[in-house]
Coordinates of C-alpha atoms and ligand atoms in Angstrom, one line a residue:
X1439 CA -20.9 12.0 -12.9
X1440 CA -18.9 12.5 -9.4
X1441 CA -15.4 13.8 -9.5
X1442 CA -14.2 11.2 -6.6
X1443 CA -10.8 12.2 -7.3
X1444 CA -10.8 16.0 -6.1
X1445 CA -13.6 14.9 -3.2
X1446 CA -12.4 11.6 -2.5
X1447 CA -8.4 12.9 -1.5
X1448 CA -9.5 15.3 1.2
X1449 CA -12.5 13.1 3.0
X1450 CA -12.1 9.7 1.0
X1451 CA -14.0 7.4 3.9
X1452 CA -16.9 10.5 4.2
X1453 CA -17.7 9.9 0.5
X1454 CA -17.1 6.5 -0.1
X1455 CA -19.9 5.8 2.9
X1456 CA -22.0 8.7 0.6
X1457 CA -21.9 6.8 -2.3
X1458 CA -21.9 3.4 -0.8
X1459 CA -25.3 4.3 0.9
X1460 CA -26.4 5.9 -2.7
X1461 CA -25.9 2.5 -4.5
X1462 CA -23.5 -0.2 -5.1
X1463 CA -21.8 0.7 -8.5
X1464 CA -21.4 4.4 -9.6
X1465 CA -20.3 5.9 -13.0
X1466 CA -17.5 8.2 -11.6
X1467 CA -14.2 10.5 -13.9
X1468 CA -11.3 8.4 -13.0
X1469 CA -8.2 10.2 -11.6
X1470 CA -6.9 10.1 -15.1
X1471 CA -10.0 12.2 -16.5
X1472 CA -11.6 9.2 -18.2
X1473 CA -14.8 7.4 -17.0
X1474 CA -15.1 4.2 -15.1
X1475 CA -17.2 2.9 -12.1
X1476 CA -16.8 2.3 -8.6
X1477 CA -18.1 -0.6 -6.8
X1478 CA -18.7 0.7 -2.9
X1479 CA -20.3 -2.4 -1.3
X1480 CA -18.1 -5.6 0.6
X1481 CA -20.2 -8.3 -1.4
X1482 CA -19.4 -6.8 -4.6
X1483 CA -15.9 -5.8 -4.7
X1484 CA -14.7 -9.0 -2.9
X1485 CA -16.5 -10.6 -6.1
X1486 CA -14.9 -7.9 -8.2
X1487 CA -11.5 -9.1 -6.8
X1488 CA -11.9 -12.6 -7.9
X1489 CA -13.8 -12.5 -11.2
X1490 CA -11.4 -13.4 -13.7
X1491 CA -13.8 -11.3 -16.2
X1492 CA -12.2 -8.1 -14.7
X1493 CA -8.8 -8.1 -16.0
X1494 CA -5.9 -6.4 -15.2
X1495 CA -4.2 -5.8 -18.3
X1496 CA -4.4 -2.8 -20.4
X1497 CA -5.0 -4.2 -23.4
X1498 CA -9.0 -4.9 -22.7
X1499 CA -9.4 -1.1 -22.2
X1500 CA -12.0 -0.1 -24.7
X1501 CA -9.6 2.3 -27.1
X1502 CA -9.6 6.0 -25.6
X1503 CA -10.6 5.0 -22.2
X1504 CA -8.3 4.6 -19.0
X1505 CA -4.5 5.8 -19.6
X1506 CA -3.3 5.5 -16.1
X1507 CA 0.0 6.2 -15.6
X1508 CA 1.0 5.8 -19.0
X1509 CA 4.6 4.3 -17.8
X1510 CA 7.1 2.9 -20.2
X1511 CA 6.8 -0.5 -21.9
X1512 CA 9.7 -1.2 -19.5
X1513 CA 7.9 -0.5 -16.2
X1514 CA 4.2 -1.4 -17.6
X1515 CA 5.0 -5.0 -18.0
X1516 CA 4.4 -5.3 -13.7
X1517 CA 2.6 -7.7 -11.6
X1518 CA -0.4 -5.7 -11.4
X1519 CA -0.6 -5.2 -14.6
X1520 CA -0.9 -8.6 -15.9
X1521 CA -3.3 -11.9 -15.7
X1522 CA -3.1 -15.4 -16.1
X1523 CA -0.6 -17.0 -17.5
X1524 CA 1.6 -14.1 -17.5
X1525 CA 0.9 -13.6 -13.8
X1526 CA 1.1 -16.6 -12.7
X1527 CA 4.8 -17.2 -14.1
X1528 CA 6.0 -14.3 -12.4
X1529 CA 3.9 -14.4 -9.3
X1530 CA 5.8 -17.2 -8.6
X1531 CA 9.2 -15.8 -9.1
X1532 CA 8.7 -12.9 -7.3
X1533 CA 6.5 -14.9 -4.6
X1534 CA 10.0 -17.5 -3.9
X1535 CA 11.1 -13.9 -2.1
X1536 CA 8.3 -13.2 0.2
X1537 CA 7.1 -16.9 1.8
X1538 CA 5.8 -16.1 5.1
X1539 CA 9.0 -18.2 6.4
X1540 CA 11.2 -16.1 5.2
X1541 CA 9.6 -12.8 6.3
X1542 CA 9.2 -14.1 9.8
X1543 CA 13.3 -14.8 9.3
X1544 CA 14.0 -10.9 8.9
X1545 CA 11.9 -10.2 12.2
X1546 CA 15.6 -9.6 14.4
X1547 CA 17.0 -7.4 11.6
X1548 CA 13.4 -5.5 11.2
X1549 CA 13.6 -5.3 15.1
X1550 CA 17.2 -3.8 15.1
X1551 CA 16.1 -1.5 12.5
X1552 CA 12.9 -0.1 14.6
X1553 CA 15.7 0.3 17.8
X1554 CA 18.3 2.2 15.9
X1555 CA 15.6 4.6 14.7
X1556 CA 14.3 4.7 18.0
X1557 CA 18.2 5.6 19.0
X1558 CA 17.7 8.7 16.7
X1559 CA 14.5 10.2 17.8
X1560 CA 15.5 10.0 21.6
X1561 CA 17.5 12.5 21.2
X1562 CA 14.6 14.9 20.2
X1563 CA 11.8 16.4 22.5
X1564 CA 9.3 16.6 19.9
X1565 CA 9.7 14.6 16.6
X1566 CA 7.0 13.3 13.3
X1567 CA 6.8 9.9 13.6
X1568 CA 5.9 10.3 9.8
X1569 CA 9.1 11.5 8.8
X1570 CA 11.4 10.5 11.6
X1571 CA 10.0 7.2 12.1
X1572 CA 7.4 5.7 10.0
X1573 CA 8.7 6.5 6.2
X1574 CA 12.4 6.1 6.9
X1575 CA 11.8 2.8 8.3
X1576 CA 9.5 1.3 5.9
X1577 CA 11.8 2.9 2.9
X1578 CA 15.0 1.2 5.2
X1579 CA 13.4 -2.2 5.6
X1580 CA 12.5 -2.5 1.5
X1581 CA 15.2 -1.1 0.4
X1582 CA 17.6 -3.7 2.5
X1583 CA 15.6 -6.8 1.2
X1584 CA 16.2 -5.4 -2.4
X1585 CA 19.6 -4.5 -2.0
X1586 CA 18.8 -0.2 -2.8
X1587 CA 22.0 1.8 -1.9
X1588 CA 21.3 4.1 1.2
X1589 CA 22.3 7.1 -0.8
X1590 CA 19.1 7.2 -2.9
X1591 CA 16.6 5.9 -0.4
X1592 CA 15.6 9.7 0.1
X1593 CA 14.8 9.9 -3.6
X1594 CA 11.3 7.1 -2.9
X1595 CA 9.2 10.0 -1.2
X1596 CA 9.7 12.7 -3.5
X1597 CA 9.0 10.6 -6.3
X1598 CA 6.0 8.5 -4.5
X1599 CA 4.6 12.4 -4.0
X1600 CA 4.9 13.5 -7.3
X1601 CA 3.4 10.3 -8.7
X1602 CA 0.2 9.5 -6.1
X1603 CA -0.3 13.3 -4.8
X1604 CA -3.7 14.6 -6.3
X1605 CA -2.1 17.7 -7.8
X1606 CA 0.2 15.7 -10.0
X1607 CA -0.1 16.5 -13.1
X1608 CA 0.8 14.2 -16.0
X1609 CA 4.1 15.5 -17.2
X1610 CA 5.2 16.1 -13.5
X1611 CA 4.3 12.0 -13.5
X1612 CA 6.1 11.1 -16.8
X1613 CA 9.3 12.9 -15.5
X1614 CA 9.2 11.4 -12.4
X1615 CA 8.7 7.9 -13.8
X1616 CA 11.6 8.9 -16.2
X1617 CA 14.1 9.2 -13.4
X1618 CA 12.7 6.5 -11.7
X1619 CA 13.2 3.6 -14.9
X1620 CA 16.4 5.5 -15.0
X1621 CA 17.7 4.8 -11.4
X1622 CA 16.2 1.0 -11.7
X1623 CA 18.3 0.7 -14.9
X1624 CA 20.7 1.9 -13.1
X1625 CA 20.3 -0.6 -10.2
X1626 CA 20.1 -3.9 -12.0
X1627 CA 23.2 -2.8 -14.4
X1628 CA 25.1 -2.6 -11.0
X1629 CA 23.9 -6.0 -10.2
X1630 CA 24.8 -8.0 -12.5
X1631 CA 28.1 -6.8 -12.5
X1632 CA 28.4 -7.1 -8.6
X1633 CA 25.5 -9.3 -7.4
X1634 CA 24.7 -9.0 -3.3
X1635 CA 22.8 -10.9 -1.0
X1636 CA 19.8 -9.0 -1.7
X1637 CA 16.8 -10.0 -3.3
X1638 CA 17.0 -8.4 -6.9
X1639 CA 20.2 -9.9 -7.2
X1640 CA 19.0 -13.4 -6.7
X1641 CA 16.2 -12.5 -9.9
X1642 CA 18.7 -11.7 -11.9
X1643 CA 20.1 -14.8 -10.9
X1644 CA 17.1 -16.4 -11.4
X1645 CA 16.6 -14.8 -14.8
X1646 CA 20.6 -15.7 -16.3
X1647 CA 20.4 -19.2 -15.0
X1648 CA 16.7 -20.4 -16.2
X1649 CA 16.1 -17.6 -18.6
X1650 CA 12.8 -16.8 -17.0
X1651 CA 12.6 -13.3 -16.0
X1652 CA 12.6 -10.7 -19.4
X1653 CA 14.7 -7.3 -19.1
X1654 CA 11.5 -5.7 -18.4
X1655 CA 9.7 -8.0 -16.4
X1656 CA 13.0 -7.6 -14.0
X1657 CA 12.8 -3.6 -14.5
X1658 CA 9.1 -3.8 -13.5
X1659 CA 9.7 -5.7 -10.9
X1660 CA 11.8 -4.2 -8.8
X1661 CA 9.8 -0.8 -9.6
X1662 CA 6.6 -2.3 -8.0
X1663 CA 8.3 -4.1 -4.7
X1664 CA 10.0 -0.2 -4.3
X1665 CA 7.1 1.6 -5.0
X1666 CA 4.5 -0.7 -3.7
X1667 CA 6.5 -1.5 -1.3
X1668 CA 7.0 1.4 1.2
X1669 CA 4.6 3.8 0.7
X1670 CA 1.3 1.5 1.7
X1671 CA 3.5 0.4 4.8
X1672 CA 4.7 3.6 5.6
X1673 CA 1.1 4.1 5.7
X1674 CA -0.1 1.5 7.9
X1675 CA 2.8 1.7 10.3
X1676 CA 1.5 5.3 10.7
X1677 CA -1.9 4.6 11.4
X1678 CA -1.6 2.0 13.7
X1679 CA 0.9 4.3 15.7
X1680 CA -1.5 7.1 15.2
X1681 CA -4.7 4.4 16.6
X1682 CA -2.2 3.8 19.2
X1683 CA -1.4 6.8 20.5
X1684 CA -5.2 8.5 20.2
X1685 CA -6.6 5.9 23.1
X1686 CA -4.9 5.8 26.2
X1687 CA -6.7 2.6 27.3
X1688 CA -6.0 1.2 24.2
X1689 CA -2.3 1.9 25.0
X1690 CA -2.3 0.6 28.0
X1691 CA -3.9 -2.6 27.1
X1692 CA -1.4 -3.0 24.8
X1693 CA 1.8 -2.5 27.2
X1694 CA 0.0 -4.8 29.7
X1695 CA -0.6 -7.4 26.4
X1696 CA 1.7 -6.5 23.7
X1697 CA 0.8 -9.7 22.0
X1698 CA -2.7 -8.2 21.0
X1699 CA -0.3 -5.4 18.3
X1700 CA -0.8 -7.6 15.7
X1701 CA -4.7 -7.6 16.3
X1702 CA -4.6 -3.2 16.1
X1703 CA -2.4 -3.7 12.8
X1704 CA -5.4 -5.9 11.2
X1705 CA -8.0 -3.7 12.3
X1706 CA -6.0 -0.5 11.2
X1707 CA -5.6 -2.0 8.0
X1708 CA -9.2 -2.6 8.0
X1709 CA -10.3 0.8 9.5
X1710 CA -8.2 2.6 7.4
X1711 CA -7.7 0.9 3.8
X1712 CA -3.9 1.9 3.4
X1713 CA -4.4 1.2 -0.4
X1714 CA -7.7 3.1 -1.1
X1715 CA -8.7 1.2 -4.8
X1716 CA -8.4 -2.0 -5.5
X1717 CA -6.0 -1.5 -8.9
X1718 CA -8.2 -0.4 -11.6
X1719 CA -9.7 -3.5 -14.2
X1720 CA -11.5 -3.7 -17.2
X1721 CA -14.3 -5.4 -18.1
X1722 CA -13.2 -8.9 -20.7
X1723 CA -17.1 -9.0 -21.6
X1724 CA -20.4 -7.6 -20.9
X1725 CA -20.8 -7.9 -17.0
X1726 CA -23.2 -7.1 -14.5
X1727 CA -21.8 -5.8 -10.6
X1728 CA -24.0 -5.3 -8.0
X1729 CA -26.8 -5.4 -10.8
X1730 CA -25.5 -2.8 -12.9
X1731 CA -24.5 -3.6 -16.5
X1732 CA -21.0 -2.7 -17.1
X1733 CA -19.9 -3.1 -20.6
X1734 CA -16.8 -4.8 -22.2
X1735 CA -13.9 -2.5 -21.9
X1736 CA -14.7 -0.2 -19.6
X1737 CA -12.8 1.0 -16.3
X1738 CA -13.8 -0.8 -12.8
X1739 CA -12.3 0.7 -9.9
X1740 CA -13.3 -1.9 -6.4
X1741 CA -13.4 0.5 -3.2
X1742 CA -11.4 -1.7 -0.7
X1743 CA -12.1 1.7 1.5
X1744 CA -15.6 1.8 1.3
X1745 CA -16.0 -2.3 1.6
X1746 CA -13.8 -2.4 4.8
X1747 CA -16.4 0.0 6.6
X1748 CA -19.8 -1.3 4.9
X1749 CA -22.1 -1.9 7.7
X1750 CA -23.5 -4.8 5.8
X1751 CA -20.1 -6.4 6.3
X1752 CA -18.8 -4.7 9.5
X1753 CA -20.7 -4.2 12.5
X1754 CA -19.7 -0.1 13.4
X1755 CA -17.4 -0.2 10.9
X1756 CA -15.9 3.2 11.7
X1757 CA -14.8 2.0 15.4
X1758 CA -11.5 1.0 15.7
X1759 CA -12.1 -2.3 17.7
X1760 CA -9.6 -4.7 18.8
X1761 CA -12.2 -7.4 19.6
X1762 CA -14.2 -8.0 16.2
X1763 CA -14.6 -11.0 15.9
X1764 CA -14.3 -11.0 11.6
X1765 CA -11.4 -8.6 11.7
X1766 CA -9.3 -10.0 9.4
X1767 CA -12.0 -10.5 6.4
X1768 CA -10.9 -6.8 5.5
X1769 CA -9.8 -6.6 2.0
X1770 CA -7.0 -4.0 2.2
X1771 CA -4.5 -6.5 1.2
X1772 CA -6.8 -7.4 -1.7
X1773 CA -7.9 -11.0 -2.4
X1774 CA -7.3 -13.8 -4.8
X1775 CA -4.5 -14.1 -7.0
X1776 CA -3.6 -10.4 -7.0
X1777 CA -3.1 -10.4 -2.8
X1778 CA -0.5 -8.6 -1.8
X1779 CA 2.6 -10.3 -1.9
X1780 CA 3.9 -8.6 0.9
X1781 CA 1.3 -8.5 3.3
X1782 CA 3.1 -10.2 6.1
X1783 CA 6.5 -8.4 5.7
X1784 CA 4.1 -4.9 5.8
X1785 CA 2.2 -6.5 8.9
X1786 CA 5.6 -7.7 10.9
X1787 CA 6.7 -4.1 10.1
X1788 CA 3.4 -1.9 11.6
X1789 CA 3.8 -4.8 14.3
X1790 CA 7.4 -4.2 15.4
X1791 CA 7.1 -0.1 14.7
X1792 CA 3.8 -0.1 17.4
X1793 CA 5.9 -2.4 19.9
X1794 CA 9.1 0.0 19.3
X1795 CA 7.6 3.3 20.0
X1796 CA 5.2 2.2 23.0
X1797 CA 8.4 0.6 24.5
X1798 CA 10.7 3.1 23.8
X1799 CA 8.5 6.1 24.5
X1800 CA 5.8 5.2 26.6
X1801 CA 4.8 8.7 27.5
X1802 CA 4.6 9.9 24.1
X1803 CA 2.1 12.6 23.4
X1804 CA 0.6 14.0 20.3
X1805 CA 1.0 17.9 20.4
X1806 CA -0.7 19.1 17.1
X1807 CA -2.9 18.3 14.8
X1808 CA -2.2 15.5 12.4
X1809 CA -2.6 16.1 8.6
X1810 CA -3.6 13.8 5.9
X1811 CA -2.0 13.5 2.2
X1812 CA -4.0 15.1 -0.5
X1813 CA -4.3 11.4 -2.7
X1814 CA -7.5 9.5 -4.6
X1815 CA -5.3 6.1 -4.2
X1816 CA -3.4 6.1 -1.0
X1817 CA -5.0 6.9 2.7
X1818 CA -1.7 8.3 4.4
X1819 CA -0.9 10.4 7.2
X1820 CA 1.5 13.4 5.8
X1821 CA 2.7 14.4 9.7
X1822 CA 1.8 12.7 13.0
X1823 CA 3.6 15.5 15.2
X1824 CA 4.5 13.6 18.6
X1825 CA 6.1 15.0 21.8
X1826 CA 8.3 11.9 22.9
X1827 CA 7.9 12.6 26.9
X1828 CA 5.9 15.2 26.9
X1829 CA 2.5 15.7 28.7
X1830 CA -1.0 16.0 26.7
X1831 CA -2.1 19.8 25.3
Ligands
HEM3118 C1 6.5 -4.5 2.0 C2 5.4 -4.1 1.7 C3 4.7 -4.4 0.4 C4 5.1 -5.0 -0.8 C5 6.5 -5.4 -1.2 C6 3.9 -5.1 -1.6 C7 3.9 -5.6 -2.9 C8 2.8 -6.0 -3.6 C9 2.8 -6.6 -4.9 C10 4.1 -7.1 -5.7 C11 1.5 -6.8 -5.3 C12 1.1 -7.5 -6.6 C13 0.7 -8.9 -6.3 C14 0.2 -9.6 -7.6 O1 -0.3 -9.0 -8.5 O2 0.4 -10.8 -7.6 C15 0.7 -6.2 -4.3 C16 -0.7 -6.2 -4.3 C17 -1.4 -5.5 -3.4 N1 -1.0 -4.8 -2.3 FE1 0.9 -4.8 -1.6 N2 2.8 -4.6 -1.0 C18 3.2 -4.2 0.3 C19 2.5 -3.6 1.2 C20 1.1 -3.4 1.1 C21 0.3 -2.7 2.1 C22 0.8 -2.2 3.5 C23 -1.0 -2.7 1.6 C24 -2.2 -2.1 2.2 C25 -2.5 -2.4 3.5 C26 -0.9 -3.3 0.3 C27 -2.0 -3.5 -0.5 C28 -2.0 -4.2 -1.7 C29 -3.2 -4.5 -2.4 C30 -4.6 -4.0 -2.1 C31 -2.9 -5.3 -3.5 C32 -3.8 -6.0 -4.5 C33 -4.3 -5.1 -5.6 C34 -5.4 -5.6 -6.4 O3 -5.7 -6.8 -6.4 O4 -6.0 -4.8 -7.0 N3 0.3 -3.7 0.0 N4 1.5 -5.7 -3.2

């Protein structure tokens, strides 16, 4: 059985196309130590996404297999951790905040954001667009829609690192998610008692006036929009600066036609799978993926990673390239009735960060190596080391 989680954090697209070439379904140890499978191949894990015979919740695992995270009843009771009805009812809440209307509403506040951060680093000769740019942005943007004080926002990485890095161990993650149910408690207590303009106010609302949303399912909620919420962007805003910057004809193409950002963003997502694994699922019943037998109960993990660069799918999947024409059939924002609920704010974001910096800094450089975090779920840059005016080393 492969280890993915040890191989797959320090070359996770190098072994996914290993074991995607090897076969479309492998027995694997997930990152909690228990077995599962991986499905490599586009055909299958688009399936995979849809089949209402992989589930999400925790209750069809077979008894001692996948523990996950192992967060508090409080916190477990998330989107991603539910189906049908359950997931439906609060899709739907939770959905009323992200409708593509209001999203593209926020684009002048998301644009002022990306100046004023811009505003900071021009004072610098050589900055991280990681650090300086990418995560406090992201962190800024969610944290403004959900109404987070800007005291704490520093608090998201440290956590997000002790949670997703691949030397986390599991009481390092049970702490963390400790403080983190705390600070949420916290949050909504403060809410209630002084409710904003923000976004978790208005479920709270939501919750008092129709008595639809549970304590938990509120708690949970406003984990996952956090947590889900800035570290896949953070990513993706990243790595379309890094695509960005790496080409100096694609930069130029893209001053001379800035309307073609959003077309890098979809291709970055696609080239480099933000979100690594499709959240893990269990098999209801006896099924068969990719036509391997996978019994009731046990532990599917879908590689949006390795089915964003199959060759069956993709032609040259590992080119970055502006003009495929089938682009946006990548699944990093998964598929079905689990896609990301907040693709297009993440998208408007990467969109307006790319726009910002090649405005702003046209002459940027990078001056060192970038380096990549250590993580079996996430595909994230840890530093992209940039010389704002400088020339190329
Ligand atoms: C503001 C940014 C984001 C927010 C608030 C957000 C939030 C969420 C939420 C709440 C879900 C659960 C939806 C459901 O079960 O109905 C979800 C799913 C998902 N998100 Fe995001 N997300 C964001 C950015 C991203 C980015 C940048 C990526 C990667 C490119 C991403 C990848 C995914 C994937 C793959 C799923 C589906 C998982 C599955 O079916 O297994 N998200 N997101």
């Amino acid at each position: 059985m492969v280890d993915v989680a040890r191989a797959m954090a320090h070359d996770p697209h190098g072994v996914f196309a290993r074991m995607r070439e090897a076969g479309p379904v492998h027995p694997i140890v997930a990152p909690d130590g228990s077995a599962a499978w991986l499905v490599t191949r586009y055909a299958d894990v688009q399936a995979g996404l849809g089949d209402p015979r992989l589930a999400l919740n925790k209750t069809h695992a077979k008894p001692g297999g996948y523990k996950g995270f192992e967060l508090p009843p409080a916190l477990d009771a998330n989107l991603l951790n539910m189906d049908p009805p359950d997931h439906t009812r609060l899709r739907r809440l939770a959905g009323q905040a992200f409708t593509a209307r209001r999203i593209a509403g926020l684009r002048g506040e998301l644009e002022r954001a990306a100046e004023e951060l811009a505003d900071e680093l021009a004072g610098h000769e050589r900055v991280d667009l990681v650090k300086d740019f990418a995560t406090p942005y992201s962190v800024g943007v969610i944290s403004e829609l959900l109404g987070v004080p800007t005291a704490s926002r520093a608090d998201f990485r440290t956590w997000t690192n002790a949670v997703l890095g691949v030397d986390a161990t599991r009481e390092g993650i049970r702490a963390t998610v400790r403080e983190m149910y705390a600070f949420f408690a916290r949050l909504l207590a403060a809410k209630r008692t002084e409710p904003g303009p923000d976004l978790l106010s208005a479920l709270i609302t939501a919750r008092d006036d129709g008595d639809r949303l549970s304590e938990d399912e509120l708690t949970s909620l406003a984990f996952l929009l956090l947590f889900a919420g800035y570290e896949n962007s953070a990513n993706l805003i990243a790595g379309s600066l890094l695509a960005m910057l790496s080409d100096d004809d694609l930069r130029a193409s893209l001053r001379t036609d800035p309307a073609a950002i959003p077309a890098l963003v979809e291709e970055v997502a696609r080239h480099m799978s933000p979100a690594l694994l499709a959240i893990r699922r269990f098999a209801v019943e006896d099924v068969e993926l990719g036509g391997v037998p996978i019994p009731a109960g046990d532990t599917v993990f879908l590689s949006i990673a390795a089915a964003n660069r199959d060759p069956r799918r993709f032609d040259r999947p590992d080119r970055v390239d502006l003009e495929r024409p089938d682009t946006a059939r990548h699944l990093s924002f998964g598929q079905g009735i689990h896609y990301c609920i907040g693709a297009p704010l993440a998208r408007l974001e990467a969109e307006l960060a790319v726009r910002t910096i090649l405005d702003r800094f046209p002459h940027a450089t990078r001056y060192a190596p970038t380096s990549w975090h250590p993580s079996v779920r996430v595909r994230g840059l840890a530093s992209l080391p940039v010389e704002l005016g400088g020339t190329r080393v």
